[in-house]
Tab-separated table of C-alpha atoms in Angstrom:
chain	number	residue	atom	x	y	z
A	24	UNK	CA	-15.212	-42.032	22.245
A	25	UNK	CA	-12.039	-40.266	23.337
A	26	UNK	CA	-10.704	-39.918	19.702
A	27	UNK	CA	-14.053	-38.278	18.645
A	28	UNK	CA	-13.800	-35.880	21.538
A	29	UNK	CA	-10.154	-35.103	20.620
A	30	UNK	CA	-11.046	-34.526	17.054
A	31	UNK	CA	-13.945	-32.272	17.926
A	32	UNK	CA	-11.669	-30.147	20.219
A	33	UNK	CA	-9.058	-29.938	17.553
A	34	UNK	CA	-11.694	-28.754	15.092
A	35	UNK	CA	-13.093	-26.243	17.529
A	36	UNK	CA	-9.818	-24.926	18.239
A	37	UNK	CA	-9.048	-24.033	14.557
A	38	UNK	CA	-8.738	-20.434	13.608
A	39	UNK	CA	-11.510	-19.438	11.164
A	40	UNK	CA	-9.169	-17.031	9.327
A	41	UNK	CA	-5.735	-18.577	8.933
A	42	UNK	CA	-6.868	-22.298	9.782
A	43	UNK	CA	-4.106	-22.727	12.327
A	44	UNK	CA	-4.904	-25.259	15.059
A	45	UNK	CA	-4.406	-25.189	18.753
A	46	UNK	CA	-4.434	-27.706	21.520
A	47	UNK	CA	-6.286	-25.510	23.998
A	48	UNK	CA	-9.082	-23.044	23.443
A	49	UNK	CA	-7.285	-20.313	25.484
A	50	UNK	CA	-4.480	-20.564	22.993
A	51	UNK	CA	-6.857	-19.946	20.104
A	52	UNK	CA	-8.232	-16.799	22.001
A	53	UNK	CA	-4.742	-15.524	22.497
A	54	UNK	CA	-3.985	-16.130	18.846
A	55	UNK	CA	-7.032	-13.997	17.857
A	56	UNK	CA	-6.001	-11.304	20.384
A	57	UNK	CA	-2.613	-10.778	18.672
A	58	UNK	CA	-3.398	-11.561	15.074
A	59	UNK	CA	-5.960	-8.872	14.159
A	60	UNK	CA	-7.659	-11.028	11.552
A	61	UNK	CA	-10.273	-9.100	9.617
A	62	UNK	CA	-12.182	-8.872	6.319
A	63	UNK	CA	-9.384	-6.570	5.115
A	64	UNK	CA	-6.726	-9.262	4.813
A	65	UNK	CA	-5.853	-10.797	1.462
A	66	UNK	CA	-8.042	-13.903	1.227
A	67	UNK	CA	-7.763	-17.131	-0.981
A	68	UNK	CA	-10.653	-17.151	-3.335
A	69	UNK	CA	-10.723	-20.968	-3.187
A	70	UNK	CA	-10.373	-22.110	0.427
A	71	UNK	CA	-11.073	-18.766	2.122
A	72	UNK	CA	-7.758	-18.691	3.977
A	73	UNK	CA	-6.680	-15.279	5.302
A	74	UNK	CA	-3.227	-14.209	4.694
A	75	UNK	CA	-1.256	-11.293	6.291
A	76	UNK	CA	0.008	-10.028	2.730
A	77	UNK	CA	-0.401	-10.640	-0.930
A	78	UNK	CA	2.974	-12.345	-0.779
A	79	UNK	CA	1.785	-14.769	1.721
A	80	UNK	CA	-1.278	-15.373	-0.469
A	81	UNK	CA	0.926	-15.779	-3.531
A	82	UNK	CA	3.058	-18.443	-1.622
A	83	UNK	CA	-0.127	-20.264	-0.620
A	84	UNK	CA	-1.281	-20.396	-4.229
A	85	UNK	CA	1.801	-20.876	-6.339
A	86	UNK	CA	4.769	-20.938	-3.860
A	87	UNK	CA	7.215	-23.779	-3.207
A	88	UNK	CA	4.846	-25.557	-0.961
A	89	UNK	CA	1.248	-24.534	-2.070
A	90	UNK	CA	-1.939	-26.043	-0.948
A	91	UNK	CA	-2.474	-28.603	-3.681
A	92	UNK	CA	-6.146	-28.082	-4.336
A	93	UNK	CA	-5.780	-24.358	-4.423
A	94	UNK	CA	-2.795	-24.570	-6.729
A	95	UNK	CA	-4.549	-26.664	-9.289
A	96	UNK	CA	-7.740	-24.466	-9.384
A	97	UNK	CA	-5.638	-21.228	-9.464
A	98	UNK	CA	-3.452	-22.625	-12.357
A	99	UNK	CA	-6.671	-22.778	-14.454
A	100	UNK	CA	-8.647	-19.809	-13.185
A	101	UNK	CA	-6.401	-17.412	-11.271
A	102	UNK	CA	-4.963	-14.061	-12.137
A	103	UNK	CA	-1.380	-13.869	-11.520
A	104	UNK	CA	-1.368	-10.114	-10.891
A	105	UNK	CA	-4.292	-9.436	-8.526
A	106	UNK	CA	-4.538	-13.140	-7.443
A	107	UNK	CA	-8.262	-13.090	-8.017
A	108	UNK	CA	-10.016	-16.569	-8.947
A	109	UNK	CA	-12.349	-16.302	-11.884
A	110	UNK	CA	-15.246	-18.559	-12.988
A	111	UNK	CA	-13.576	-20.089	-15.950
A	112	UNK	CA	-10.237	-20.119	-17.849
A	113	UNK	CA	-11.752	-17.865	-20.515
A	114	UNK	CA	-12.894	-15.315	-17.844
A	115	UNK	CA	-9.332	-15.416	-16.420
A	116	UNK	CA	-7.865	-14.720	-19.749
A	117	UNK	CA	-10.008	-11.706	-20.346
A	118	UNK	CA	-9.694	-10.509	-16.838
A	119	UNK	CA	-5.716	-10.860	-16.778
A	120	UNK	CA	-5.448	-8.917	-20.019
A	121	UNK	CA	-7.211	-6.009	-18.442
A	122	UNK	CA	-5.281	-6.471	-15.176
A	123	UNK	CA	-1.871	-6.232	-16.760
A	124	UNK	CA	-0.963	-2.702	-17.401
A	125	UNK	CA	1.650	-1.097	-19.415
A	126	UNK	CA	4.100	1.630	-18.829
A	127	UNK	CA	2.861	5.161	-19.707
A	128	UNK	CA	5.640	6.093	-22.263
A	129	UNK	CA	3.442	8.296	-24.457
A	130	UNK	CA	3.272	12.038	-24.904
A	131	UNK	CA	2.636	12.783	-21.193
A	132	UNK	CA	5.672	10.666	-20.093
A	133	UNK	CA	7.966	12.318	-22.573
A	134	UNK	CA	6.609	15.723	-21.585
A	135	UNK	CA	7.774	15.188	-17.973
A	136	UNK	CA	11.332	15.605	-19.182
A	137	UNK	CA	10.773	18.988	-20.723
A	138	UNK	CA	11.242	21.255	-17.640
A	139	UNK	CA	9.042	22.948	-15.109
A	140	UNK	CA	5.274	22.357	-14.975
A	141	UNK	CA	3.380	24.044	-12.088
A	142	UNK	CA	-0.324	23.542	-11.681
A	143	UNK	CA	-0.369	23.537	-7.871
A	144	UNK	CA	-3.574	25.290	-6.778
A	145	UNK	CA	-5.167	25.814	-3.458
A	146	UNK	CA	-8.734	25.239	-2.772
A	147	UNK	CA	-9.703	22.969	-5.713
A	148	UNK	CA	-8.096	20.145	-7.699
A	149	UNK	CA	-7.560	16.442	-7.007
A	150	UNK	CA	-7.929	14.974	-3.506
A	151	UNK	CA	-5.447	12.197	-4.235
A	152	UNK	CA	-1.949	12.901	-5.663
A	153	UNK	CA	1.284	10.981	-6.056
A	154	UNK	CA	4.751	12.190	-5.388
A	155	UNK	CA	8.208	10.897	-6.333
A	156	UNK	CA	11.715	12.394	-6.282
A	157	UNK	CA	14.956	11.648	-7.847
A	158	UNK	CA	18.187	12.187	-5.724
A	159	UNK	CA	21.614	13.263	-6.495
A	160	UNK	CA	24.559	12.827	-4.101
A	161	UNK	CA	26.063	15.312	-1.594
A	162	UNK	CA	28.884	15.207	0.833
A	163	UNK	CA	32.541	14.253	0.426
A	164	UNK	CA	31.797	10.753	-0.957
A	165	UNK	CA	28.537	11.647	-2.683
A	166	UNK	CA	26.425	9.280	-0.548
A	167	UNK	CA	24.155	12.004	0.975
A	168	UNK	CA	20.787	11.956	-0.839
A	169	UNK	CA	19.633	15.345	-2.084
A	170	UNK	CA	16.413	15.841	-3.942
A	171	UNK	CA	17.107	17.287	-7.444
A	172	UNK	CA	13.934	16.490	-9.270
A	173	UNK	CA	10.385	16.121	-8.013
A	174	UNK	CA	7.075	15.177	-9.814
A	175	UNK	CA	3.322	15.165	-8.653
A	176	UNK	CA	0.538	13.645	-10.562
A	177	UNK	CA	-3.205	13.175	-10.040
A	178	UNK	CA	-5.450	10.144	-10.128
A	179	UNK	CA	-5.668	10.399	-13.938
A	180	UNK	CA	-1.881	10.302	-14.273
A	181	UNK	CA	-1.719	13.997	-15.329
A	182	UNK	CA	1.234	15.999	-14.239
A	183	UNK	CA	0.421	18.656	-11.732
A	184	UNK	CA	3.989	19.727	-10.765
A	185	UNK	CA	7.365	18.929	-12.102
A	186	UNK	CA	10.633	20.656	-11.333
A	187	UNK	CA	14.276	20.386	-11.030
A	188	UNK	CA	15.412	21.308	-7.524
A	189	UNK	CA	18.582	23.095	-6.487
A	190	UNK	CA	19.877	21.376	-3.300
A	191	UNK	CA	20.934	23.510	-0.283
A	192	UNK	CA	24.515	22.160	-0.461
A	193	UNK	CA	26.879	21.410	-3.408
A	194	UNK	CA	26.285	18.352	-5.354
A	195	UNK	CA	29.208	16.063	-5.566
A	196	UNK	CA	27.724	13.109	-7.511
A	197	UNK	CA	25.100	13.653	-10.151
A	198	UNK	CA	24.410	9.882	-10.361
A	199	UNK	CA	23.744	10.541	-14.179
A	200	UNK	CA	23.415	6.787	-15.106
A	201	UNK	CA	20.271	6.711	-13.009
A	202	UNK	CA	18.922	10.213	-12.725
A	203	UNK	CA	19.913	11.711	-16.220
A	204	UNK	CA	20.524	15.096	-14.249
A	205	UNK	CA	23.358	17.407	-15.491
A	206	UNK	CA	24.783	20.315	-13.572
A	207	UNK	CA	23.103	22.800	-16.045
A	208	UNK	CA	19.567	21.456	-15.041
A	209	UNK	CA	19.960	22.666	-11.429
A	210	UNK	CA	21.728	26.027	-12.137
A	211	UNK	CA	18.594	28.112	-12.459
A	212	UNK	CA	16.295	25.609	-10.683
A	213	UNK	CA	13.994	26.426	-7.771
A	214	UNK	CA	15.598	26.018	-4.346
A	215	UNK	CA	14.519	23.275	-1.991
A	216	UNK	CA	12.905	25.899	0.259
A	217	UNK	CA	10.763	27.314	-2.636
A	218	UNK	CA	9.589	23.806	-3.669
A	219	UNK	CA	8.958	22.846	0.026
A	220	UNK	CA	6.692	25.797	0.454
A	221	UNK	CA	4.741	25.072	-2.742
A	222	UNK	CA	4.179	21.377	-2.010
A	223	UNK	CA	3.348	21.876	1.752
A	224	UNK	CA	0.664	24.554	0.843
A	225	UNK	CA	-0.724	22.373	-2.055
A	226	UNK	CA	-0.961	19.290	0.268
A	227	UNK	CA	-2.583	21.113	3.079
A	228	UNK	CA	-4.915	22.833	0.617
A	229	UNK	CA	-5.574	25.890	2.771
A	230	UNK	CA	-5.701	24.231	6.049
A	231	UNK	CA	-3.182	24.646	8.949
A	232	UNK	CA	-1.054	21.443	9.342
A	233	UNK	CA	-2.279	20.916	12.825
A	234	UNK	CA	-5.921	20.933	11.641
A	235	UNK	CA	-5.454	18.290	8.833
A	236	UNK	CA	-7.674	15.399	9.416
A	237	UNK	CA	-8.345	12.178	7.364
A	238	UNK	CA	-12.072	12.719	6.838
A	239	UNK	CA	-14.171	15.701	5.794
A	240	UNK	CA	-11.169	18.040	5.368
A	241	UNK	CA	-9.710	19.784	2.464
A	242	UNK	CA	-6.165	18.347	2.787
A	243	UNK	CA	-5.020	15.886	0.044
A	244	UNK	CA	-4.075	12.227	0.287
A	245	UNK	CA	-0.540	11.755	-0.655
A	246	UNK	CA	0.558	8.488	-2.383
A	247	UNK	CA	4.212	7.395	-2.927
A	248	UNK	CA	6.869	4.808	-2.242
A	249	UNK	CA	9.330	5.500	0.567
A	250	UNK	CA	7.715	8.752	1.242
A	251	UNK	CA	9.506	9.357	4.592
A	252	UNK	CA	12.739	9.728	2.703
A	253	UNK	CA	11.225	11.843	-0.133
A	254	UNK	CA	9.448	14.313	2.324
A	255	UNK	CA	12.556	14.556	4.485
A	256	UNK	CA	14.658	15.426	1.536
A	257	UNK	CA	12.103	18.150	0.621
A	258	UNK	CA	11.856	19.323	4.200
A	259	UNK	CA	8.050	18.862	4.037
A	260	UNK	CA	6.129	17.900	7.104
A	261	UNK	CA	2.704	15.999	6.674
A	262	UNK	CA	0.362	14.100	8.705
A	263	UNK	CA	0.819	10.288	8.785
A	264	UNK	CA	-2.947	9.874	8.465
A	265	UNK	CA	-2.947	11.345	5.027
A	266	UNK	CA	0.034	9.360	3.625
A	267	UNK	CA	-0.387	6.143	1.633
A	268	UNK	CA	3.058	4.592	1.267
A	269	UNK	CA	3.345	1.525	-0.862
A	270	UNK	CA	6.682	0.649	0.906
A	271	UNK	CA	4.916	0.420	4.284
A	272	UNK	CA	1.467	-1.006	3.465
A	273	UNK	CA	1.097	-4.357	5.097
A	274	UNK	CA	-0.681	-6.149	2.264
A	275	UNK	CA	2.198	-5.157	-0.117
A	276	UNK	CA	4.994	-6.238	2.218
A	277	UNK	CA	7.065	-9.387	2.167
A	278	UNK	CA	6.151	-12.367	4.364
A	279	UNK	CA	9.087	-11.394	6.564
A	280	UNK	CA	7.399	-7.966	7.087
A	281	UNK	CA	10.160	-6.175	5.096
A	282	UNK	CA	9.394	-3.778	2.321
A	283	UNK	CA	9.319	-4.621	-1.418
A	284	UNK	CA	10.943	-2.450	-3.949
A	285	UNK	CA	8.624	-0.422	-6.238
A	286	UNK	CA	10.233	-2.072	-9.227
A	287	UNK	CA	9.185	-5.535	-7.883
A	288	UNK	CA	5.679	-4.378	-6.931
A	289	UNK	CA	5.101	-2.889	-10.296
A	290	UNK	CA	6.276	-6.071	-12.107
A	291	UNK	CA	4.314	-8.404	-9.813
A	292	UNK	CA	1.039	-6.469	-9.415
A	293	UNK	CA	0.819	-4.391	-12.535
A	294	UNK	CA	2.633	-6.506	-14.973
A	295	UNK	CA	5.288	-4.304	-16.503
A	296	UNK	CA	8.829	-3.138	-15.749
A	297	UNK	CA	10.092	0.277	-14.462
A	298	UNK	CA	13.406	1.709	-13.671
A	299	UNK	CA	15.208	-0.086	-16.443
A	300	UNK	CA	17.492	2.901	-17.406
A	301	UNK	CA	17.521	6.596	-16.562
A	302	UNK	CA	14.826	6.850	-13.980
A	303	UNK	CA	11.850	9.330	-14.420
A	304	UNK	CA	10.036	10.376	-11.186
A	305	UNK	CA	6.798	10.511	-13.422
A	306	UNK	CA	7.111	6.748	-13.946
A	307	UNK	CA	7.320	6.191	-10.266
A	308	UNK	CA	4.405	8.328	-9.586
A	309	UNK	CA	2.282	6.494	-12.089
A	310	UNK	CA	3.320	3.092	-10.611
A	311	UNK	CA	2.497	4.135	-6.983
A	312	UNK	CA	-0.775	5.710	-8.031
A	313	UNK	CA	-1.768	2.558	-9.893
A	314	UNK	CA	-0.889	0.303	-6.807
A	315	UNK	CA	-2.924	2.626	-4.673
A	316	UNK	CA	-5.989	2.585	-6.925
A	317	UNK	CA	-5.759	-1.294	-7.143
A	318	UNK	CA	-5.553	-1.663	-3.304
A	319	UNK	CA	-8.355	0.986	-2.782
A	320	UNK	CA	-10.743	-0.977	-5.071
A	321	UNK	CA	-10.558	-4.224	-3.101
A	322	UNK	CA	-14.190	-5.325	-2.564
A	323	UNK	CA	-14.049	-5.724	1.173
A	324	UNK	CA	-17.050	-5.927	3.418
A	325	UNK	CA	-17.985	-2.638	4.926
A	326	UNK	CA	-17.857	-2.298	8.600
A	327	UNK	CA	-18.988	0.661	10.793
A	328	UNK	CA	-15.945	0.574	13.060
A	329	UNK	CA	-13.169	-1.272	11.024
A	330	UNK	CA	-10.018	-0.725	13.123
A	331	UNK	CA	-8.883	-2.402	16.289
A	332	UNK	CA	-7.938	0.962	17.602
A	333	UNK	CA	-11.372	2.376	17.398
A	334	UNK	CA	-12.522	2.986	20.939
A	335	UNK	CA	-15.529	0.737	20.524
A	336	UNK	CA	-13.337	-2.161	19.579
A	337	UNK	CA	-10.613	-1.818	22.241
A	338	UNK	CA	-12.261	-4.379	24.573
A	339	UNK	CA	-13.192	-7.027	21.993
A	340	UNK	CA	-10.485	-9.356	23.186
A	341	UNK	CA	-9.813	-7.891	26.677
A	342	UNK	CA	-8.465	-10.386	29.311
A	343	UNK	CA	-11.500	-9.782	31.549
A	344	UNK	CA	-13.712	-11.377	28.750
A	345	UNK	CA	-11.600	-14.501	28.574
A	346	UNK	CA	-14.449	-16.864	29.719
A	347	UNK	CA	-17.020	-15.166	27.379
A	348	UNK	CA	-14.474	-15.529	24.502
A	349	UNK	CA	-13.914	-19.223	25.152
A	350	UNK	CA	-17.542	-19.749	24.881
A	351	UNK	CA	-17.593	-18.337	21.297
A	352	UNK	CA	-17.074	-20.241	18.135
A	353	UNK	CA	-14.037	-19.505	15.964
A	354	UNK	CA	-16.398	-17.758	13.467
A	355	UNK	CA	-17.870	-15.577	16.190
A	356	UNK	CA	-14.269	-14.469	17.334
A	357	UNK	CA	-13.444	-13.681	13.698
A	358	UNK	CA	-16.597	-11.609	13.412
A	359	UNK	CA	-15.545	-9.342	16.261
A	360	UNK	CA	-11.868	-9.168	15.233
A	361	UNK	CA	-10.668	-5.933	13.591
A	362	UNK	CA	-7.446	-4.894	11.447
A	363	UNK	CA	-4.628	-3.269	13.096
A	364	UNK	CA	-3.843	-1.235	9.954
A	365	UNK	CA	-5.817	1.252	7.854
A	366	UNK	CA	-7.038	-0.554	4.830
A	367	UNK	CA	-6.932	1.747	1.734
A	368	UNK	CA	-10.366	0.446	0.601
A	369	UNK	CA	-11.648	2.780	3.453
A	370	UNK	CA	-10.707	5.772	1.277
A	371	UNK	CA	-13.515	5.016	-1.174
A	372	UNK	CA	-16.204	4.777	1.659
């Protein structure tokens, strides 16, 4: 009799999202309070386990110590890029061929090296753009990053803006092996201040910076990798709510909550290599835009108030509701749990 009660209690105290088990119900409630499980987390298509990131899900499926049943099924029917589980090995093969992309090295890619291209317009144009910079070195030892080349593309991977940039201080290391930039490329280039004004105005799209808002505004969504560094080097200020940074997006981070490189993300999730020789900012723009589009297209359940920070959700796991929460099933607690980060699928709502 006692063993049955213990077994029932253990099962009842099992998290419905990550399947972690707790000895006491109050420990499960506290776990749900701080875990922010939601429908927006990467989820195993076989057992339904929620993972904090796609790297965690990858380890669950094909890591050093995967769940055996999930590993066996995924080996036959799972896509190694998006980690989706298909209905059959044949469906997997067809899906994976479409899921694996290739580098855009055609005419548009080669054109990005030809010089200035300026199609920045106010009041119309794409609502989502990707930006990437390439840095040269300044300072006595050449370690100070200075933006010397910038590229902006739209969702169709067309170049909107490309220019070399003349830094505000002398360049002491052109880092030619990676950047391909020579002194003559910067001699008559636009200054950092000129580029800053153009990009700032284009992003805000006719709105004052303080009025920029995520929904129903004219300002554009900005995609990139390590955008804090790029925007700082360009001296551009922009609202965090309008930035989609693949370096800081929780589902694309390591299990240790550290950032992955763009090179790794492109190889793991898109299936091709970048940054193998002289690096082109257009190539980085394309990779970040493709990653963003793939994350935005995740088929998550639509919720009216999806964020834990929404005023209506702030008391979902309040301490004064402890007794009420302890009477809920794990599934009921999961139903009221919300994400602590903005999922990019919400951009398509």
